[in-house]
Coordinates of C-alpha atoms and ligand atoms in Angstrom, one line a residue:
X5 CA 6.7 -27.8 11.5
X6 CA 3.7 -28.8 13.2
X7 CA 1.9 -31.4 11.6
X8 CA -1.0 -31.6 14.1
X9 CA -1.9 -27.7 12.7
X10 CA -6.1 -27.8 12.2
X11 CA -6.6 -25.5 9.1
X12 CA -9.2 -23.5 8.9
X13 CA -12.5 -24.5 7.3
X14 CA -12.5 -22.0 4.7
X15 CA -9.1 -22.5 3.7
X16 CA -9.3 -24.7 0.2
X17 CA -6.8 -27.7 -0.5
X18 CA -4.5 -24.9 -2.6
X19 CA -4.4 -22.6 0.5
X20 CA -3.6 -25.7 3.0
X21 CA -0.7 -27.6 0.6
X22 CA 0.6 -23.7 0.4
X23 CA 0.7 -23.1 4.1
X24 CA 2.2 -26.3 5.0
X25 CA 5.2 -25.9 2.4
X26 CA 8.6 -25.1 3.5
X27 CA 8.8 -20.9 2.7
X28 CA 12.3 -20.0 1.3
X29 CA 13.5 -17.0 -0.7
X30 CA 13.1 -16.5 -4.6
X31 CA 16.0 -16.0 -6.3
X32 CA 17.0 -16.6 -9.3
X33 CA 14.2 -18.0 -10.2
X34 CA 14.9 -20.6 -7.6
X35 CA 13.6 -21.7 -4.4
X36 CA 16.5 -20.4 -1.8
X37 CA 17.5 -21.7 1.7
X38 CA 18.6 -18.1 3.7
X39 CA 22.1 -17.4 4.8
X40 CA 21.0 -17.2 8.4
X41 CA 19.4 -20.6 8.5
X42 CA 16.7 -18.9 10.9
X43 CA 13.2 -19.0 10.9
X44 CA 10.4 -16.5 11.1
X45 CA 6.6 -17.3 12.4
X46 CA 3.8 -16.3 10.5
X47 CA 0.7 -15.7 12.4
X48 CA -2.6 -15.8 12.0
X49 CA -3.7 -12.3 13.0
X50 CA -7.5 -13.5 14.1
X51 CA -6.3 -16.3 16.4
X52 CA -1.9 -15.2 17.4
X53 CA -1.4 -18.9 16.1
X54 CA 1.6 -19.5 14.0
X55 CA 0.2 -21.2 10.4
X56 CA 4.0 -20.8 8.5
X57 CA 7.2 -20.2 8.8
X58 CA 9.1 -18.4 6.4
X59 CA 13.0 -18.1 5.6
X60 CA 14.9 -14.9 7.6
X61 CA 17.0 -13.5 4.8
X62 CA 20.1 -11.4 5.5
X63 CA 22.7 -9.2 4.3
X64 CA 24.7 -11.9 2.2
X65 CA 20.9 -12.8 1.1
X66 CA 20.5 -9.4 -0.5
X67 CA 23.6 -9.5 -2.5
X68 CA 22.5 -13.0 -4.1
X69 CA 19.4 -11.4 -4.8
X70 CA 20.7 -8.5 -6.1
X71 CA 23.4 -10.1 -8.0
X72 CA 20.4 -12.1 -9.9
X73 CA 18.2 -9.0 -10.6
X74 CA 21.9 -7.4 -11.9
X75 CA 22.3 -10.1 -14.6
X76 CA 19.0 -10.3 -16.0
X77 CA 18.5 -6.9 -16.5
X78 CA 21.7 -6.8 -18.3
X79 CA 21.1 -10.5 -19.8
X80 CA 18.2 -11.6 -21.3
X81 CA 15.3 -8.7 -19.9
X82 CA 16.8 -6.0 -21.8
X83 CA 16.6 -8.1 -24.5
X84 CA 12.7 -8.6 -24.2
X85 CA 10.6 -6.5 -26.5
X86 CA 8.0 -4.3 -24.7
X87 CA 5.2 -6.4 -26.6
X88 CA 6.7 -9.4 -25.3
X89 CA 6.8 -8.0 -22.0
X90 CA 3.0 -7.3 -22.2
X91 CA 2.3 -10.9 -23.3
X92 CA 4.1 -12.1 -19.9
X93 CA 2.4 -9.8 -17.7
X94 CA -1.0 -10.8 -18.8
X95 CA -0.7 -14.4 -18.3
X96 CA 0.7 -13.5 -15.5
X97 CA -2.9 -12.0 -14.9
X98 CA -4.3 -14.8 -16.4
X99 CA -2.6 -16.8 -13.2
X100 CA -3.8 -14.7 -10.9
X101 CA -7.3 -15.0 -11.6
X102 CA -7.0 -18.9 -11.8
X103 CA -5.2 -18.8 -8.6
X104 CA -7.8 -16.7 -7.1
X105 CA -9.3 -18.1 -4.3
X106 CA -5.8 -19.6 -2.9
X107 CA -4.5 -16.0 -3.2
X108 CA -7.7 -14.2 -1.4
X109 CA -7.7 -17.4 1.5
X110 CA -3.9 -16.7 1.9
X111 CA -4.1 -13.0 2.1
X112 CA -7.3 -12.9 4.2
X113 CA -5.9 -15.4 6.8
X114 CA -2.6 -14.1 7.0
X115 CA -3.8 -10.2 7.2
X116 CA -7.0 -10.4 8.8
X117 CA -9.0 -8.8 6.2
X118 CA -12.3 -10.4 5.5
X119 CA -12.4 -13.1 2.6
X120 CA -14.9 -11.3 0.7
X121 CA -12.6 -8.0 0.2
X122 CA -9.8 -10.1 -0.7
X123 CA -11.6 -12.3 -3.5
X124 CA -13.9 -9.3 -4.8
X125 CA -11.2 -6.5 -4.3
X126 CA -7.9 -7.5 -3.9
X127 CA -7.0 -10.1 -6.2
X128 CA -9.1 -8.9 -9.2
X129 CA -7.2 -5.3 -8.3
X130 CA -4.1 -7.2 -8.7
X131 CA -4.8 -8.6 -12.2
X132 CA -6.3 -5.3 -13.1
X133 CA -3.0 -3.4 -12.0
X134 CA -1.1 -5.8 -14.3
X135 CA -3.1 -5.4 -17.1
X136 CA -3.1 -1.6 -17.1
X137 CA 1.1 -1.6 -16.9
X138 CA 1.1 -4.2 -19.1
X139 CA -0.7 -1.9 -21.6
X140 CA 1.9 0.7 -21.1
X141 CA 5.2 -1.7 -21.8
X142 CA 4.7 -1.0 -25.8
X143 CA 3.8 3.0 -25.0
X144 CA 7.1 4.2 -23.2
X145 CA 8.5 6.6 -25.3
X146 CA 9.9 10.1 -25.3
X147 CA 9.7 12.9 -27.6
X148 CA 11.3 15.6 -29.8
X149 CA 11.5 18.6 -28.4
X150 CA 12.1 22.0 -30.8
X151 CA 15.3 22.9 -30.2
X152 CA 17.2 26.4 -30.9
X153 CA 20.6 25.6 -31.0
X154 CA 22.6 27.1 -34.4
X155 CA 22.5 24.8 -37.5
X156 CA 20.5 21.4 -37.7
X157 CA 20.3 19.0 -35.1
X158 CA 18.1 16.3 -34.3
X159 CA 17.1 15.6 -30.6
X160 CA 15.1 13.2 -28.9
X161 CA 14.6 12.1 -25.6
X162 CA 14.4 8.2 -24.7
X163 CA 12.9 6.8 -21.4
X164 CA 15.1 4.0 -20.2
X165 CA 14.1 1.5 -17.3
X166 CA 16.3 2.4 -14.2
X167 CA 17.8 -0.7 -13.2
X168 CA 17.7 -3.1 -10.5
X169 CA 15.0 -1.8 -8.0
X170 CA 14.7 -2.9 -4.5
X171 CA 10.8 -2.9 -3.0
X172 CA 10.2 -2.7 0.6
X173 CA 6.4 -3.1 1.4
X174 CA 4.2 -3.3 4.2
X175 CA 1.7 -5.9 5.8
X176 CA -1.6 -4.2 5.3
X177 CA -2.1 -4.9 1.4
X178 CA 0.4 -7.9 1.2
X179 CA -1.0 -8.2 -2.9
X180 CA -1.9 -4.8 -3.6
X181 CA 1.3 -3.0 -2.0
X182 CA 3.2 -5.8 -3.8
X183 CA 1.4 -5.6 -7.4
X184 CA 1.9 -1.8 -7.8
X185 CA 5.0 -1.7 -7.2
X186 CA 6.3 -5.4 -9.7
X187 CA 3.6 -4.0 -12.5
X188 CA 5.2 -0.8 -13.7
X189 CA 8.6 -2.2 -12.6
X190 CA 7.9 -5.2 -15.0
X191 CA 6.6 -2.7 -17.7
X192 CA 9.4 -0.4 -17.7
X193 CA 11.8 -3.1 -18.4
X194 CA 13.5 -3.0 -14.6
X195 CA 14.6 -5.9 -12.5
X196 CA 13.3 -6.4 -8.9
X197 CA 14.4 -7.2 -5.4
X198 CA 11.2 -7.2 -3.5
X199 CA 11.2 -7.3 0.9
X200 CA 7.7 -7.8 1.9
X201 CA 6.8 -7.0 5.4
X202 CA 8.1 -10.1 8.0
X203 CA 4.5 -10.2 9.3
X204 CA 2.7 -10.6 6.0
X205 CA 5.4 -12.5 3.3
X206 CA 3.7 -15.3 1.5
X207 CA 1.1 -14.2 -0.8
X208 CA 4.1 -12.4 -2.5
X209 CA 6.3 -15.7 -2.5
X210 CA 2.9 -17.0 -4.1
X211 CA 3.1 -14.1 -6.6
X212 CA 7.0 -15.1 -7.3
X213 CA 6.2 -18.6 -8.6
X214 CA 3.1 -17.1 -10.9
X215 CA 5.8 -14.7 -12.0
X216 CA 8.1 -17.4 -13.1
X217 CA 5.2 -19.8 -14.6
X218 CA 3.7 -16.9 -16.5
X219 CA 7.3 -16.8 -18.3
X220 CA 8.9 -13.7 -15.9
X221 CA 12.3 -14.9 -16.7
X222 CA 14.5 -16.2 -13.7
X223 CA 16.3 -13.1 -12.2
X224 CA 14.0 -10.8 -13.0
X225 CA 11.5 -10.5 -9.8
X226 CA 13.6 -11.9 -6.4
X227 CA 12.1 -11.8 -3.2
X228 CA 13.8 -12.1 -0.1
X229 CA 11.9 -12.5 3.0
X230 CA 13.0 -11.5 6.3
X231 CA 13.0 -8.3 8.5
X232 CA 13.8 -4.6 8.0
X233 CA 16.9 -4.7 9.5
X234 CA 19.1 -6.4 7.9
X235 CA 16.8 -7.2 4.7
X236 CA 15.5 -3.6 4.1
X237 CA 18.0 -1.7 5.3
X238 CA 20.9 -3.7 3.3
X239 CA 18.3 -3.3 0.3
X240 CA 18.4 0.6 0.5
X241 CA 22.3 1.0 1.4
X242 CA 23.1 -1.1 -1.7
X243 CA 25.6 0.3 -4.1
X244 CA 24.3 -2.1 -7.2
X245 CA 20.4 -0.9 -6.6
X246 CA 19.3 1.5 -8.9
X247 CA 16.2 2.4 -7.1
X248 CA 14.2 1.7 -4.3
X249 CA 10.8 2.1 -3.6
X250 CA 9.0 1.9 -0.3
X251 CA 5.6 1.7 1.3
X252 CA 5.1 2.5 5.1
X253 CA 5.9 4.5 8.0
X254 CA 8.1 8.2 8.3
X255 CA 10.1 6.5 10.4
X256 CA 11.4 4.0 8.1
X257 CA 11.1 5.9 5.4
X258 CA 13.3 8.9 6.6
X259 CA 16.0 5.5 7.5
X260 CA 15.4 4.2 4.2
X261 CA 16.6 7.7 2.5
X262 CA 19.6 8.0 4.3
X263 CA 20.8 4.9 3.3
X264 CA 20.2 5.3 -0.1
X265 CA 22.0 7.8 -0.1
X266 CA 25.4 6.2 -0.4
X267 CA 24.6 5.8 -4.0
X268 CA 22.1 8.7 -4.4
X269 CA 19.7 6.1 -5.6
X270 CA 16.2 6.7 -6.6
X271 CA 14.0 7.1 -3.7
X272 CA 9.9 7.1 -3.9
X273 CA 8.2 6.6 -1.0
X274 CA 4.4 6.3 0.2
X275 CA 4.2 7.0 4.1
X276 CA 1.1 7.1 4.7
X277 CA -1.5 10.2 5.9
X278 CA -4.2 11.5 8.5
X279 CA -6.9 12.2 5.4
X280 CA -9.9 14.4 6.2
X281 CA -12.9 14.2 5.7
X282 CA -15.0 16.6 4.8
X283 CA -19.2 16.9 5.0
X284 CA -21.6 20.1 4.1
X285 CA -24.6 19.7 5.2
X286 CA -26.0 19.6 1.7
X287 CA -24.2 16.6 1.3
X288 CA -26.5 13.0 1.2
X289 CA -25.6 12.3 4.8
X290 CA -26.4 8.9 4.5
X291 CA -24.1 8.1 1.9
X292 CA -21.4 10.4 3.6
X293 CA -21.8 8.4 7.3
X294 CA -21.6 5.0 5.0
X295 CA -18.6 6.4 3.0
X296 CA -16.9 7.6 6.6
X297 CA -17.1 3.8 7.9
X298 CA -16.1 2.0 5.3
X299 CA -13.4 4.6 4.6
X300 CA -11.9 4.7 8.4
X301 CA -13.2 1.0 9.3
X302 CA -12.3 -1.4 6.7
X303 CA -9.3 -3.7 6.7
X304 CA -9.6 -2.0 10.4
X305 CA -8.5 1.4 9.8
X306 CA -4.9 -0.3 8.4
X307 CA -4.8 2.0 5.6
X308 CA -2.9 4.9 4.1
X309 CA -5.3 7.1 2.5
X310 CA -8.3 5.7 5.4
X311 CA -10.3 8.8 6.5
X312 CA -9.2 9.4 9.7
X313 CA -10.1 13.3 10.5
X314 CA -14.0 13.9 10.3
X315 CA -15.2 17.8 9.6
X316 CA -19.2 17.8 9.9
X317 CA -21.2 21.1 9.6
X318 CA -22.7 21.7 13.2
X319 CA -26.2 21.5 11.6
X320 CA -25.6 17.9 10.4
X321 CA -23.2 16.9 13.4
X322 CA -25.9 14.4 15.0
X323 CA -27.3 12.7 12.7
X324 CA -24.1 12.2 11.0
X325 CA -22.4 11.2 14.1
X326 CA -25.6 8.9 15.1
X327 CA -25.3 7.2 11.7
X328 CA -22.1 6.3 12.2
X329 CA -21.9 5.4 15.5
X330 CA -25.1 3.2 14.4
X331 CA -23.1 1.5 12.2
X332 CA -19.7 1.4 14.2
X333 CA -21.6 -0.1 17.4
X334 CA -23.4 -3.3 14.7
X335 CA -20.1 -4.4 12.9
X336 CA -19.0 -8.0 13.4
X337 CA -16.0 -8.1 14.1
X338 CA -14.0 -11.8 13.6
X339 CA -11.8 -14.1 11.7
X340 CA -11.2 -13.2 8.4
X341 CA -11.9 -16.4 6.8
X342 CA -15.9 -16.5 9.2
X343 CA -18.9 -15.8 6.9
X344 CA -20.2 -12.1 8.0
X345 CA -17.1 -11.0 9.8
X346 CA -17.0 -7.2 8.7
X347 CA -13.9 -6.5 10.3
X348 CA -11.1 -8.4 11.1
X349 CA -8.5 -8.2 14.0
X350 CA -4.9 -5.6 13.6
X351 CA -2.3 -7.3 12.4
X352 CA -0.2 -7.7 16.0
X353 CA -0.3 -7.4 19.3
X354 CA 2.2 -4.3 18.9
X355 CA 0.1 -2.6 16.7
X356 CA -2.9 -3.8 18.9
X357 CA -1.4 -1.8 21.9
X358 CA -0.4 0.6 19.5
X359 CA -3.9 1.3 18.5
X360 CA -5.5 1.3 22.1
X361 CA -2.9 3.5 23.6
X362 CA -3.9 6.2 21.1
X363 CA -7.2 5.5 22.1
X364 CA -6.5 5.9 26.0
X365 CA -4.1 9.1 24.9
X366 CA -6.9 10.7 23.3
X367 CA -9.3 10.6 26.3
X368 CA -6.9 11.9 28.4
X369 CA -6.2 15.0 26.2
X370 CA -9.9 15.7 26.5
X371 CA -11.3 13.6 23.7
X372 CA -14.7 12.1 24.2
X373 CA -15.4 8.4 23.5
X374 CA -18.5 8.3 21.2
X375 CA -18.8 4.5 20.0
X376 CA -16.4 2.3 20.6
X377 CA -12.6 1.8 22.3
X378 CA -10.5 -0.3 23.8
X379 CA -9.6 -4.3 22.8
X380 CA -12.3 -7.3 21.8
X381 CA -12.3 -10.5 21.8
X382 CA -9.9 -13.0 23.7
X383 CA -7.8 -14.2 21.4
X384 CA -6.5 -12.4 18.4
X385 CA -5.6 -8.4 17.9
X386 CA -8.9 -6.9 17.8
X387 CA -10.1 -3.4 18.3
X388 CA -13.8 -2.2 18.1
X389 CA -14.4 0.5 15.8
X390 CA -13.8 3.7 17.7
X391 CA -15.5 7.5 17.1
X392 CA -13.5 10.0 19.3
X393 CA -15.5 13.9 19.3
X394 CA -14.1 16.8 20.6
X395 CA -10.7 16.5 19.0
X396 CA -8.5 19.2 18.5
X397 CA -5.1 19.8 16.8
X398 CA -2.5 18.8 19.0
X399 CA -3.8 15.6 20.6
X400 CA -1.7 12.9 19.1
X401 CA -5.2 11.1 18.1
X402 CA -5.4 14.4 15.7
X403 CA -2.3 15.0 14.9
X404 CA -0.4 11.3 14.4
X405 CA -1.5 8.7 12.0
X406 CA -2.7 5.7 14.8
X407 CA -3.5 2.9 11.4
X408 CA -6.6 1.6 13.4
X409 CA -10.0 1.9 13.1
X410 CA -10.2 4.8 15.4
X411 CA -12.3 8.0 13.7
X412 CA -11.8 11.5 14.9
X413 CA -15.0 13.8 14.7
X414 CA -14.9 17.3 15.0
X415 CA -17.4 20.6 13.9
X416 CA -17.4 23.5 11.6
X417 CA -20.0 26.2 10.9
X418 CA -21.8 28.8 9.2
X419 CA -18.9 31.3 10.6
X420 CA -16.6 29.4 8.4
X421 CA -15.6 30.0 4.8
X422 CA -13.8 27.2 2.2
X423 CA -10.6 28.4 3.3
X424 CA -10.9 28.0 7.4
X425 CA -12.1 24.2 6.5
X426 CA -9.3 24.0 4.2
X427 CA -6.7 25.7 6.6
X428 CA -8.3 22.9 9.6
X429 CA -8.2 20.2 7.0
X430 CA -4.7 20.7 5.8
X431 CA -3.5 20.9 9.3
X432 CA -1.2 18.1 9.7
X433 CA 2.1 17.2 9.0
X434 CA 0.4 14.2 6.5
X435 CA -1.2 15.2 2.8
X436 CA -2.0 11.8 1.4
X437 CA -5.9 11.7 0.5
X438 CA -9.2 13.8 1.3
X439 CA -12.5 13.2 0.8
X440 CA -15.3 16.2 0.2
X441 CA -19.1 15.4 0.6
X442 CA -21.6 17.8 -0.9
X443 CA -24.0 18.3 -3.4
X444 CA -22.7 21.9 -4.8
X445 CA -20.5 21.5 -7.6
X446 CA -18.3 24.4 -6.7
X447 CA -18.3 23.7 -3.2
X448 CA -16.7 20.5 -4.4
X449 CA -14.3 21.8 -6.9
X450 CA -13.5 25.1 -4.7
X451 CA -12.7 22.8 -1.7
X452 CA -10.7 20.0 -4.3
X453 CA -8.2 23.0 -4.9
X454 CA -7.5 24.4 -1.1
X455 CA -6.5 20.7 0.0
X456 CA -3.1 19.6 0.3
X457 CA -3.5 16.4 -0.9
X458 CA -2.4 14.3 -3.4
X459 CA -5.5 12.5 -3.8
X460 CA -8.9 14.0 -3.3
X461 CA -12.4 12.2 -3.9
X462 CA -15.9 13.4 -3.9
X463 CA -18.6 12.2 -3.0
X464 CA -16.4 8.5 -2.8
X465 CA -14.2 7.3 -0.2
X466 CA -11.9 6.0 -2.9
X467 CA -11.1 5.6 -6.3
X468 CA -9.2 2.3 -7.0
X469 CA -8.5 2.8 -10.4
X470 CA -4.8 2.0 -12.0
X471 CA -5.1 4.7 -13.8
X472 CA -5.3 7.4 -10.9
X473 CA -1.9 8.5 -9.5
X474 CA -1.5 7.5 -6.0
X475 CA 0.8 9.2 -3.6
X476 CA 0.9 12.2 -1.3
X477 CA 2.1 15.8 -0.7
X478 CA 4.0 16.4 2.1
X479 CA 5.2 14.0 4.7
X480 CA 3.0 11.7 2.9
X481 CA 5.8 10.5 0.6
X482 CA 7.6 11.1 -2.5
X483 CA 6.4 9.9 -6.2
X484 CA 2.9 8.5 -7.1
X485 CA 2.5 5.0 -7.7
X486 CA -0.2 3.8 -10.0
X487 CA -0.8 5.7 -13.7
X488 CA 1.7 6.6 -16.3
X489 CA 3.6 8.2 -13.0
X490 CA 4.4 5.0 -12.0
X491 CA 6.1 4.1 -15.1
X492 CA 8.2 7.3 -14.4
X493 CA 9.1 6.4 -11.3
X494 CA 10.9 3.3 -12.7
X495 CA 12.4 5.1 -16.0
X496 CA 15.2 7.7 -16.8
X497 CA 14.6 10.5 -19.5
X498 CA 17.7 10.2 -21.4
X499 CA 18.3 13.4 -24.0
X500 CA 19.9 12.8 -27.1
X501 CA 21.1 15.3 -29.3
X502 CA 22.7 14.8 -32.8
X503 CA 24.3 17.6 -34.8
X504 CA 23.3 17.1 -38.2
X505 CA 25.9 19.7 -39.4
X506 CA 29.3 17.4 -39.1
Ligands
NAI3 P1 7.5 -0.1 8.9 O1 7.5 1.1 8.0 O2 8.6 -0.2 9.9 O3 7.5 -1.4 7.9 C1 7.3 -1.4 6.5 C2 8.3 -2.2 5.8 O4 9.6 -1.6 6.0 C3 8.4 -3.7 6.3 O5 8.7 -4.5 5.2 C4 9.6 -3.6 7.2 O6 10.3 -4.8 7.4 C5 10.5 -2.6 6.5 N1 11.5 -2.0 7.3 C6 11.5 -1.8 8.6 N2 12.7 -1.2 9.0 C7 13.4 -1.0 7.9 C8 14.7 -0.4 7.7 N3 15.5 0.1 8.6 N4 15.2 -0.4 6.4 C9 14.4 -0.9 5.4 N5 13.2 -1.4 5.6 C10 12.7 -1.5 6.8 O7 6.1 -0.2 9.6 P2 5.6 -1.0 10.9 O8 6.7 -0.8 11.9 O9 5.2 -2.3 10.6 O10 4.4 -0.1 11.4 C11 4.5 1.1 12.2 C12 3.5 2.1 11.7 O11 3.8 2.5 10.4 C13 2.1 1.7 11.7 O12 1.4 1.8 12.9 C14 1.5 2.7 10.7 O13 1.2 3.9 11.3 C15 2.7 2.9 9.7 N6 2.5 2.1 8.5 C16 2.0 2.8 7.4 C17 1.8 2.0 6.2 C18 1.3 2.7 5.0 O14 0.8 2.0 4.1 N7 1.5 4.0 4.8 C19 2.0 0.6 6.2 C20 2.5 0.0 7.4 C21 2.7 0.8 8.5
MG4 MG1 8.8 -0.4 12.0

């Protein structure tokens, strides 16, 4: 470890005696040396600097973890009363808040994303996510349905929790993507093996140890850091995982499915989207070009559900377009941790090249470079906040999701009715989230209903509510996280019948 390491001035004493521990895997409830014995470097995204290192896990890793998550749910977490459960997962909220500003430093150094998103969004998100599941943990039930079989009987359906669930999560919402998937785990009564992304692992090992402190029993939430191969992919093949659940790209998702199924375990999946983004031009066009940055620019474009397909009426093209670019051109861009940095750096130098190349691609398929393009900054994976116009389906900047900030622009008109918008907005392989700008209530709700999508938002680039199933149609994924559909996703319906007759 490098003792000579400068810190950061923004990062608090918490952060610094965090970063500066040795990072091993939680299992058991214990700290955990890997199998491998290797090492993986945590960088800081803003700078390419290495600020930890945290344990490689592997395959033999995964069955330790596993193994622990197998006993607790059978020992002494299946014995824990959903009211009980609900006491543990809000002081487990309770931590989270006092831990706030070591969480939000952690997150916003290691990811990139401003300080200010982290402590006024992210963590209080976090502790808000817990608290809603926590609120369901005493209201799983089923029901009893009517049924017509001859003579009496007495049936009822219970929902059970479905085991030991593995969690595979990405690096753009370390906390978030990590919190909705433990919360309604933790309320349904399930055990967890959580993976979070190599890049991005140690706000979740800091969630592990709340976890344990707020009284999560030992066993019942492991983490094993590491990469996707072996971690993940032993995680999905496993024959004594119930479930897994996974947040990221097709790719790995349609690798994840196969391997699960072995054991035809549960499979949900969240794989991200290309939403549209559409504005009438009797829309408030000034909330509609604010609403298209912050949708498409912040956490620089690393999000699922980020508006990434623009559709303006030709009549408010300009100014919309101006506005934006406006905007775009002024951001300051830097470290997450500077006062007034707006937008902070991609999280690699793969995804940095990833990010440009769709850039330079869509230029040379005809796309027109508006504001914008190309890398910033010497040090550090930074992109400048990118408008492309003249898209059309079948560039790969339309078609693909890139996951930068990188904003595609294109026209409609007067000659086109709800359903030609629709057909143009719907027109990827991705349905994840869309966004409708207008003043006309039945332009909104007409237009709501001719999306594919499984979230749609009016007049709002998002709606980060708990309550508010979150999950896509199409290639977009399987499941919706978030909502009483996340406690499904982490139940079985079992029906019981009893033949009063006998
Ligand atoms: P990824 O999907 O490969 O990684 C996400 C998680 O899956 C990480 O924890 C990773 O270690 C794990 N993983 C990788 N291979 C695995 C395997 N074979 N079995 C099980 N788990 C595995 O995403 P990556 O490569 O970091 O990013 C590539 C692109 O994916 C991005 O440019 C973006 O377009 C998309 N993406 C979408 C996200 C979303 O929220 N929908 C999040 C992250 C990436
Ligand atoms: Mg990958």
């Amino acid at each position: 470890m490098d003792m000579t390491r400068t810190f950061h001035p923004a990062l608090g004493e918490a952060a610094r005696a965090f970063l500066g521990r040795e990072h091993l895997l939680l299992i058991d409830g214990h700290a955990a040396e890997s199998d491998s014995g290797q090492r993986t470097e945590i960088l800081d995204p803003a700078t390419g600097e290495v600020i930890a290192t945290a344990a490689e896990g592997s395959a033999t890793d995964v069955d330790r973890a596993v193994d622990a998550a197998r006993r607790a749910f059978a020992g002494l977490w299946s014995k824990t009363t959903p009211a009980a459960r609900t006491r543990i997962m809000l002081r487990f909220a309770e931590l989270i808040e006092a831990h706030a500003d070591e969480l939000a430093q952690l997150e916003s150094i290691n990811s990139g994303k401003p300080l200010p998103a982290c402590r006024n969004v992210d963590v209080p998100g976090i502790a808000e996510m817990l608290r809603y599941m926590a609120g369901w943990a005493t209201k799983i039930g089923g029901e009893t349905p009517a049924v017509s079989l001859a003579g009496e009987w007495h049936a009822y359906t219970l929902r059970e929790p479905v085991g030991v669930v593995a969690q595979i999560i990405p690096w753009n919402f370390p906390l978030n993507m990590a919190m909705w998937k433990i919360a309604p785990a933790l309320a349904a009564g399930c055990t967890i093996v959580m993976k979070p992304s190599e890049q991005t692992p140690l706000t979740a090992l800091r969630l592990g140890e709340l976890a344990l402190e707020a009284g999560v029993p030992p066993g019942v939430l492991n983490i094993v850091t590491g990469f996707g191969d072996p971690v993940g992919a032993a995680l999905a093949a496993h024959p004594r995982v119930d479930k897994v659940a996974f947040t990221g790209s097709g790719e790995t998702g349609r690798r994840i499915l196969h391997a699960a199924s072995g054991n035809l375990k549960r499979v949900s999946l969240e794989l991200g989207g290309k939403s549209p983004v559409i504005v009438f031009p009797d829309a408030n066009l000034e909330a509609a070009a604010a609403g298209v940055c912050s949708s498409i620019f912040f956490h620089a474009g690393q999000i699922c559900a980020a508006g990434s397909r623009l559709y303006v009426h030709e009549r408010a093209f300009d100014q919309v377009l101006d506005a934006i670019a406006k905007r775009a051109n002024g951001m300051k861009l830097g470290h997450g941790l500077d006062a007034g940095t707006e937008m902070g750096p991609v999280i690699s130098q793969r995804q940095l090249a990833r990010v440009t190349g769709y850039i330079s691609s869509g230029e040379i398929e005809g796309a027109t470079l508006f504001a914008g393009g190309a890398a910033d900054q010497e040090r550090g994976f930074f992109v400048r906040p990118t408008v492309l116009t003249n898209v059309r389906p079948g560039m790969r900047v339309h078609d693909e999701e890139i996951f930068g900030p990188v904003l595609c622009a294109m026209k409609f008109s007067d000659d086109d009715d709800l359903d030609s918008i629709a057909a143009a907005a719907n027109g990827t392989t991705y349905g994840l989230a869309a966004s409708i700008w207008t003043s006309d209530l039945a332009t909104a709700h007409r237009t709501a209903r001719r999306l594919h999508a499984g979230i749609v938002n009016v007049n709002a680039l998002s709606s980060p509510d708990a309550a508010l199933p979150y999950g896509g149609y199409k290639q977009s994924g399987w499941g919706r996280e978030r909502g009483f559909e996340a406690i499904e996703l982490y139940t079985e319906v079992k029906a019981v019948a009893v033949n009063l007759n006998v």
